[in-house]
Tab-separated table of C-alpha atoms (C1' of nucleotides) in Angstrom:
chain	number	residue	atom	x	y	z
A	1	UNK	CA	-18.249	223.714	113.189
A	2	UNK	CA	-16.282	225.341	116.445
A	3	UNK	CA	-13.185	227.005	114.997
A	4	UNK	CA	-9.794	225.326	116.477
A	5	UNK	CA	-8.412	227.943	119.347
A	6	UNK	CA	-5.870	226.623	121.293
A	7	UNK	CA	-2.112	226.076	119.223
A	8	UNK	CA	-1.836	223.526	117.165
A	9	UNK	CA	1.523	221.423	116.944
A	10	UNK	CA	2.023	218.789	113.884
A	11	UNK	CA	1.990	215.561	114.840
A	12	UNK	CA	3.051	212.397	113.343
A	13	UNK	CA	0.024	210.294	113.616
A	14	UNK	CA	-2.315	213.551	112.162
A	15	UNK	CA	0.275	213.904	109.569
A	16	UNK	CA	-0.123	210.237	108.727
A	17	UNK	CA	-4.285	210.474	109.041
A	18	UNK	CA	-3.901	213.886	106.428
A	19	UNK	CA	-2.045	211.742	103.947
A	20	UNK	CA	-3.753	208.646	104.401
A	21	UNK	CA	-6.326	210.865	103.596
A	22	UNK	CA	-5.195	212.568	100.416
A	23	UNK	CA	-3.740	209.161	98.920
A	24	UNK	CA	-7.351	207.442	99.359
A	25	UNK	CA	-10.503	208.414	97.439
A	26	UNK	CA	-12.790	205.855	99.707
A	27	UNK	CA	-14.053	208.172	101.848
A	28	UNK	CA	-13.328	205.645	104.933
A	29	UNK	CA	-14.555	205.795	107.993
A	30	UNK	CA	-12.338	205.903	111.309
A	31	UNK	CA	-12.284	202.334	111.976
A	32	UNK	CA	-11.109	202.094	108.184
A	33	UNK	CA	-8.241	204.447	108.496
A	34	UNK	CA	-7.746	203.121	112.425
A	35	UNK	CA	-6.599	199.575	111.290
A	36	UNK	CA	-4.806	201.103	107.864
A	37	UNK	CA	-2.670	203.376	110.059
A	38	UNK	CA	-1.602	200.576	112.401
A	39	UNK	CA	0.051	199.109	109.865
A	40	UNK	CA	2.318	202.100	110.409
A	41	UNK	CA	1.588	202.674	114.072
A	42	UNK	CA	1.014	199.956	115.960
A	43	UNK	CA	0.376	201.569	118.977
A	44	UNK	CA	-1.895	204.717	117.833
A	45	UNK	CA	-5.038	204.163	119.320
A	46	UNK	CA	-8.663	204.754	118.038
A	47	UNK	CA	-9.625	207.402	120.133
A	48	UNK	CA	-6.130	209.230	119.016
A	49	UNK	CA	-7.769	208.671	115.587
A	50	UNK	CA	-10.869	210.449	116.387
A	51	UNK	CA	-9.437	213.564	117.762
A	52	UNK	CA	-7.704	214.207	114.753
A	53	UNK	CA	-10.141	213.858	112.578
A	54	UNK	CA	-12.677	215.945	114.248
A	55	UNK	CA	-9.548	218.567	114.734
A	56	UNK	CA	-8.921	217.980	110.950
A	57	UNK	CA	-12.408	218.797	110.417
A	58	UNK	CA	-12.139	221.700	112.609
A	59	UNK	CA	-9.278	222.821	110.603
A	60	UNK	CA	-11.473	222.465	107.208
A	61	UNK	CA	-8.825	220.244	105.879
A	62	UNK	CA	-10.957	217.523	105.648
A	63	UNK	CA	-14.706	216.821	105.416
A	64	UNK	CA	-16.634	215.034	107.771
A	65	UNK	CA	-19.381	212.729	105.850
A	66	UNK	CA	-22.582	212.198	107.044
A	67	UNK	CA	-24.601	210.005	104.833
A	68	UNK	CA	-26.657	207.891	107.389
A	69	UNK	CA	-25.297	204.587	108.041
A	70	UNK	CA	-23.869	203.602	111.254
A	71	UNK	CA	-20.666	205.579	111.089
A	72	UNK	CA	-19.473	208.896	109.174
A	73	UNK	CA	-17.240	208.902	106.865
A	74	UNK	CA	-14.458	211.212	105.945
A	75	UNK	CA	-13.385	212.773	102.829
A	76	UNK	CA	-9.504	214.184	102.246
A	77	UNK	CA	-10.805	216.331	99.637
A	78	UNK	CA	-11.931	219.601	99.879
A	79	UNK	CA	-12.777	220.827	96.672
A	80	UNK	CA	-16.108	221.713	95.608
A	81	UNK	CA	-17.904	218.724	94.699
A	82	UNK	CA	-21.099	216.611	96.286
A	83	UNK	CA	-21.617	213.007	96.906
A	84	UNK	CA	-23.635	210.274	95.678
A	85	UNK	CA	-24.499	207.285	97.986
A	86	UNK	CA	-25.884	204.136	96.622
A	87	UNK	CA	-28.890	202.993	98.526
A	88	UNK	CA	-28.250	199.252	98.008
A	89	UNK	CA	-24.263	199.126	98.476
A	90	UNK	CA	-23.515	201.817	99.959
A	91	UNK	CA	-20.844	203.264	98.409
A	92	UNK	CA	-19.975	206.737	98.405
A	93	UNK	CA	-19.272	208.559	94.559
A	94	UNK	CA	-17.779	211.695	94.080
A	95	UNK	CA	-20.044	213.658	92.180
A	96	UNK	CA	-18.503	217.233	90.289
A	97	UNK	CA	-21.294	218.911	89.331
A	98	UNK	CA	-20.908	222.667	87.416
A	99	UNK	CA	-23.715	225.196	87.722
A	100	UNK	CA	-25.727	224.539	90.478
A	101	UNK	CA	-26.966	227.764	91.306
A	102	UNK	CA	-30.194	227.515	90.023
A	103	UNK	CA	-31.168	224.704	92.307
A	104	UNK	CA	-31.624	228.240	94.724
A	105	UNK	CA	-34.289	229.094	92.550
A	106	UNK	CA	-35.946	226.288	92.068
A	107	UNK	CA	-36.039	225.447	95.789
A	108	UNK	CA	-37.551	228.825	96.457
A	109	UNK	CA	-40.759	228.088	95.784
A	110	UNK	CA	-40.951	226.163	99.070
A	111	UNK	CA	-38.231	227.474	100.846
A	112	UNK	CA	-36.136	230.355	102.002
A	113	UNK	CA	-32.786	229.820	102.809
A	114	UNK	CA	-29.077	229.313	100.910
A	115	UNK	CA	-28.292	225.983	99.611
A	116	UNK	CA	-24.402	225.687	99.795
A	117	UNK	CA	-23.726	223.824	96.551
A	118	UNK	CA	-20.976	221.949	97.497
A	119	UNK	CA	-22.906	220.105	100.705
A	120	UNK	CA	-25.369	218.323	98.464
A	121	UNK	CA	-26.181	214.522	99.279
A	122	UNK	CA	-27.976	212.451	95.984
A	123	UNK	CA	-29.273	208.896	96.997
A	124	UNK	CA	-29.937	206.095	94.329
A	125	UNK	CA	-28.698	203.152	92.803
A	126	UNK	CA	-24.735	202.905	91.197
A	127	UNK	CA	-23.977	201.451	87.878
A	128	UNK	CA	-22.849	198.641	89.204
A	129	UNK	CA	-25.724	197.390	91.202
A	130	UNK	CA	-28.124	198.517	88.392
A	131	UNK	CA	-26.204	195.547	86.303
A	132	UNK	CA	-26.515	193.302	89.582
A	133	UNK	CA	-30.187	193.950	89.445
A	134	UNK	CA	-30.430	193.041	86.122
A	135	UNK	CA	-28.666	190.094	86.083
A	136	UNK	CA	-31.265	188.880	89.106
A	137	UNK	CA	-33.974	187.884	86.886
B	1	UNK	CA	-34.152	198.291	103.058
B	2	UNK	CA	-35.550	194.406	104.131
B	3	UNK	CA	-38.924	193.962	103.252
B	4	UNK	CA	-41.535	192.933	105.679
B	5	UNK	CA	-41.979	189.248	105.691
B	6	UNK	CA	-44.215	188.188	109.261
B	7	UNK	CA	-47.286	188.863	109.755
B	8	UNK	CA	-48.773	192.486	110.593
B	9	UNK	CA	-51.003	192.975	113.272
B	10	UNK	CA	-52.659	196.478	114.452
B	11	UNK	CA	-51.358	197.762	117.758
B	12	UNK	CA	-52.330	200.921	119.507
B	13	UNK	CA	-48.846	202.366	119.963
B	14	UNK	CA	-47.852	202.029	116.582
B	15	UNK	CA	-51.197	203.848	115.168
B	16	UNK	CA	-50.728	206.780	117.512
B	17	UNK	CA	-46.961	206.584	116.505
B	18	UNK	CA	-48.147	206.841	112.941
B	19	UNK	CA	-50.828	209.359	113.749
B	20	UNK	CA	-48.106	211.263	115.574
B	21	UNK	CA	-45.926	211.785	112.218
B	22	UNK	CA	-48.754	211.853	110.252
B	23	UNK	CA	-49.814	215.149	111.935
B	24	UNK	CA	-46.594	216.578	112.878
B	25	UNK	CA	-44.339	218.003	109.993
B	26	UNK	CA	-41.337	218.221	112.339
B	27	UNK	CA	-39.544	215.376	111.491
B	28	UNK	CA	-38.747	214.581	115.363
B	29	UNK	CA	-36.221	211.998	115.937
B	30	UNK	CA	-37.586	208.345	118.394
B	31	UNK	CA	-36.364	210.391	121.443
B	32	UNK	CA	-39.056	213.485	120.689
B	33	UNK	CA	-41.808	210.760	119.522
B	34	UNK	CA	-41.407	208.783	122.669
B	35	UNK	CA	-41.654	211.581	124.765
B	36	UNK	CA	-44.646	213.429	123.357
B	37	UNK	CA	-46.714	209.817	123.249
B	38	UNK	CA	-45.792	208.831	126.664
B	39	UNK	CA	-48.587	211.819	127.677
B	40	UNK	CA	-51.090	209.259	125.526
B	41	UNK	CA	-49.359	206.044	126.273
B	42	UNK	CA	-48.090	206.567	129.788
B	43	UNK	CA	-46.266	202.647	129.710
B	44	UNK	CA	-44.866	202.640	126.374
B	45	UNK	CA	-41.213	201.964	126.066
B	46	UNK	CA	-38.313	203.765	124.169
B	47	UNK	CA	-37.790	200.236	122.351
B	48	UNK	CA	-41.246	199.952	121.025
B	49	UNK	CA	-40.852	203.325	119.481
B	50	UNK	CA	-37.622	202.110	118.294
B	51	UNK	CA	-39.507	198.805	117.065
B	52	UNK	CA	-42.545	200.535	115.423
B	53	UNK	CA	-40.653	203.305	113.669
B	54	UNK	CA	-38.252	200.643	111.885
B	55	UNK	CA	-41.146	198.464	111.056
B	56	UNK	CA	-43.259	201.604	109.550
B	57	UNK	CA	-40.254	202.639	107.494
B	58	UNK	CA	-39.816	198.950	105.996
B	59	UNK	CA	-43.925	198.662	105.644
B	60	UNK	CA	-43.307	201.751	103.740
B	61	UNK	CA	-45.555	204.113	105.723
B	62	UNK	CA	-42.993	206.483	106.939
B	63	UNK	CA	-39.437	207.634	105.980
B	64	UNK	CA	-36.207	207.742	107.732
B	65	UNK	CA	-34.317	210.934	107.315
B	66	UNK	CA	-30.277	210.410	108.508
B	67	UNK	CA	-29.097	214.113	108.211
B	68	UNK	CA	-25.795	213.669	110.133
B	69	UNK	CA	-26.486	214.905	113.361
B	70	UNK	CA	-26.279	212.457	116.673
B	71	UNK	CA	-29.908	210.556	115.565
B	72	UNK	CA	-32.377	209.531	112.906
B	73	UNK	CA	-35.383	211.623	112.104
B	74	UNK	CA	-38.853	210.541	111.321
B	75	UNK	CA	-41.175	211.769	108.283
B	76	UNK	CA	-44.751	210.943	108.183
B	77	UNK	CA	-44.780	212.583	104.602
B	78	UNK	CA	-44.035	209.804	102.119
B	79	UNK	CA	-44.984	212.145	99.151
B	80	UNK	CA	-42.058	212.942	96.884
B	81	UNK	CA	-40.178	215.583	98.053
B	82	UNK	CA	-36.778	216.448	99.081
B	83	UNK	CA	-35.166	218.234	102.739
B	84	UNK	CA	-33.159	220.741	103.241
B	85	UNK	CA	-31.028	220.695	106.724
B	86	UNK	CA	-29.452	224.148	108.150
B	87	UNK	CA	-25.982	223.870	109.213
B	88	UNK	CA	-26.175	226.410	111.985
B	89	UNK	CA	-29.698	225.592	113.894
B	90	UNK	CA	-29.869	221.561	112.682
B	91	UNK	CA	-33.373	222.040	111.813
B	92	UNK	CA	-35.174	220.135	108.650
B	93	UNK	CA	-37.535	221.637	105.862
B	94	UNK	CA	-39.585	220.082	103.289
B	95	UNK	CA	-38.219	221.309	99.974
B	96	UNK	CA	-41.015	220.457	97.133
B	97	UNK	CA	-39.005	221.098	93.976
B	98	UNK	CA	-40.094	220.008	90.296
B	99	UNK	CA	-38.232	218.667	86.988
B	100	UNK	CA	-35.255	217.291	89.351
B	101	UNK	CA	-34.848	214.524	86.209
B	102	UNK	CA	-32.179	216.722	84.406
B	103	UNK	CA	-29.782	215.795	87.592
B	104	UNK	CA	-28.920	212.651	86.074
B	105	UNK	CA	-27.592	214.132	82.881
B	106	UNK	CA	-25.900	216.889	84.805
B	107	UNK	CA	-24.471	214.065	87.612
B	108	UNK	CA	-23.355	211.921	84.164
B	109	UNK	CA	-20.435	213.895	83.562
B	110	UNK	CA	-18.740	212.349	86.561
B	111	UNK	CA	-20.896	209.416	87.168
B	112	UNK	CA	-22.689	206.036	86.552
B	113	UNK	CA	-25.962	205.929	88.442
B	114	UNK	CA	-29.308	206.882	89.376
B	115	UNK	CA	-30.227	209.549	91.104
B	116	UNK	CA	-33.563	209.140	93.208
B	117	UNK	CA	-35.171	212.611	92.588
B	118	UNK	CA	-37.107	212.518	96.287
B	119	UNK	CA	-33.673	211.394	98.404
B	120	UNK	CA	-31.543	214.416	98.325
B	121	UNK	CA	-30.513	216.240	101.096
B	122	UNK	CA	-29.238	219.753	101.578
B	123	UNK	CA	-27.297	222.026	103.392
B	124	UNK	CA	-26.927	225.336	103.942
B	125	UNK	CA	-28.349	228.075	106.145
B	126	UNK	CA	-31.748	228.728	106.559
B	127	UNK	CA	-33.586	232.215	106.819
B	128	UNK	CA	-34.313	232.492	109.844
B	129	UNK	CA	-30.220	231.661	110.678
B	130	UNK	CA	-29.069	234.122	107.824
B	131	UNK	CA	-30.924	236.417	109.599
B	132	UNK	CA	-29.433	236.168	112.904
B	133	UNK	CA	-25.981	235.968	111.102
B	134	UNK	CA	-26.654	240.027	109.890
B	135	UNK	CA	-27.881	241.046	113.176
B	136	UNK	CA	-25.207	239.852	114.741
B	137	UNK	CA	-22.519	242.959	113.405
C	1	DT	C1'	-54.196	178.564	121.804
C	2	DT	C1'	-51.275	181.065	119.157
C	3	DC	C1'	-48.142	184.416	118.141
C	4	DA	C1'	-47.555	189.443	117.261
C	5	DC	C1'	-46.653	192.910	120.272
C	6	DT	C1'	-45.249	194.912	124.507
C	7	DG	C1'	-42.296	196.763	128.608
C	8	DC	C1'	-38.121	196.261	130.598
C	9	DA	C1'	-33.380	195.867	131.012
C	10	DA	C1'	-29.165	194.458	129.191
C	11	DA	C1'	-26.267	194.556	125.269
C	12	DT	C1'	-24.176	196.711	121.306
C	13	DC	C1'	-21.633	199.961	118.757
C	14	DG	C1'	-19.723	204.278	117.194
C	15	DT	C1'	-17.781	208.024	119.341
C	16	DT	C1'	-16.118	210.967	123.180
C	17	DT	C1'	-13.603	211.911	127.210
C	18	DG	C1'	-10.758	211.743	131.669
C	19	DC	C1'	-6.328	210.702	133.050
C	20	DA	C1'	-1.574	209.990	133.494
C	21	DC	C1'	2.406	210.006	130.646
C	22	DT	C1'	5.507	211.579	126.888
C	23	DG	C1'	7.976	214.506	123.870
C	24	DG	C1'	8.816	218.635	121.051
C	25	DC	C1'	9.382	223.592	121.399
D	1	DG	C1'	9.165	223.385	132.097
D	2	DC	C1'	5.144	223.860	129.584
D	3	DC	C1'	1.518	222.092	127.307
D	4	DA	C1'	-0.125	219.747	122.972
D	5	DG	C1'	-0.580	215.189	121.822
D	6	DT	C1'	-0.943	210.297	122.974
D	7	DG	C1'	-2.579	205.473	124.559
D	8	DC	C1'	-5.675	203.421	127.337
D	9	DA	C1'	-9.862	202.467	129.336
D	10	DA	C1'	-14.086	204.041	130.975
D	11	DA	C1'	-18.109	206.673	129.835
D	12	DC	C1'	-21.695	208.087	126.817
D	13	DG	C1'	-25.758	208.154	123.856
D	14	DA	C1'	-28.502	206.290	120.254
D	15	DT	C1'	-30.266	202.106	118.909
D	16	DT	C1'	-31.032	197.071	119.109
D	17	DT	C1'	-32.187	192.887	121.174
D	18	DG	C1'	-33.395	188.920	124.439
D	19	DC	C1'	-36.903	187.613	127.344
D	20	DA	C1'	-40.996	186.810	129.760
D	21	DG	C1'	-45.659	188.486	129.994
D	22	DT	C1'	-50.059	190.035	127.619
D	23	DG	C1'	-53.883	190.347	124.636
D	24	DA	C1'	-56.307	190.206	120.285
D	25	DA	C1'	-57.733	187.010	116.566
DNA sequence: TTCACTGCAAATCGTTTGCACTGGC
DNA sequence: GCCAGTGCAAACGATTTGCAGTGAA
């Protein structure tokens, strides 16, 4: 991630996009936030949207999601945790996971390198479409 | 991911697509595929590779890897085993690790689910990066 | 003959960017 | 006045798709 150089005045549509941010736990994607915001601004624009969140991201105040899919996603929070998408709906869990240092050792016999443990993406199937499989047959 | 309902005939451009990830542990994205077969397949078009690549991951011959990044990669390797991406030079290793089953109980503490032990991905900087990192004081 | 597969080009879609304008310091 | 930030629209890049032609069963 380039660091952020140039100065950096507050604005009122990145201040919104921050606390939109920290008041939602969905991990939406810019579209998502896009037509939440308008509700507020009716004349911020998508691309307006964009910047901030990649300057956000630039800023590490909020994470940038990649989990495959056709769009990223974007997380307000910044603590140390991972993620957990499911592979049938899609949604993306929050996943706070203590003592993960030993996945470093356990990865070294293949590999040579630092796993950050907070940048850790699990794939499977949620609770609730387990129970929507089951009910299927 | 929908399963494959028409019927499957051979073609010549998807075997040497196959045969391409089948010997190349790269995991190249379409783009790098397309290019390298067009020495082979002088004619073949970007959206056959496009075609082939979706229709071998639903068949179940290949897997798609979305690390973040601007495109999908492409694994001929179908055994279980996990990836590891580096944040700094964007390349992809095969990370073989064993007993990943105690996840679950680990995740449980914050979550409902099912973790697929051979679909996690992660981050962090590679050796040949963290090297780089020290010479560069 | 049929129909799966192809090459090609156009369309799609998420995201980025150029530009002229605005507003806070 | 300067320049960071904005809205708008065009551009971009990866991927998908419609279509007419081809070739193997």
């Amino acid at each position: 991630m380039p660091a952020v150089t140039r100065n950096i005045n507050r604005s009122k549509q990145r201040d919104a996009i921050m606390n939109y941010l920290s008041t939602h736990k969905t991990h939406p994607t810019a579209d998502t936030i896009y037509n939440d915001i308008k509700k507020e601004f009716p004349n911020i624009s998508l691309g307006t949207v964009y910047r901030n969140l990649t300057l956000l991201t630039e800023m590490g105040s909020i994470r940038k999601l990649s989990c495959g899919g056709s769009s990223e996603h974007f997380d307000g929070d910044i603590s140390d945790h991972n993620h957990f998408i499911c592979n049938t709906c899609g949604n993306i869990f929050d996943l706070k996971m203590e003592n993960l240092d030993f996945l470093d050792s356990l990865a070294s016999n293949s590999f040579d390198g630092q796993i950050e443990g907070h940048n850790i993406y699990f794939y499977g199937l949620c609770k609730s479409c387990m129970n929507d499989t089951a009910k299927d047959n």
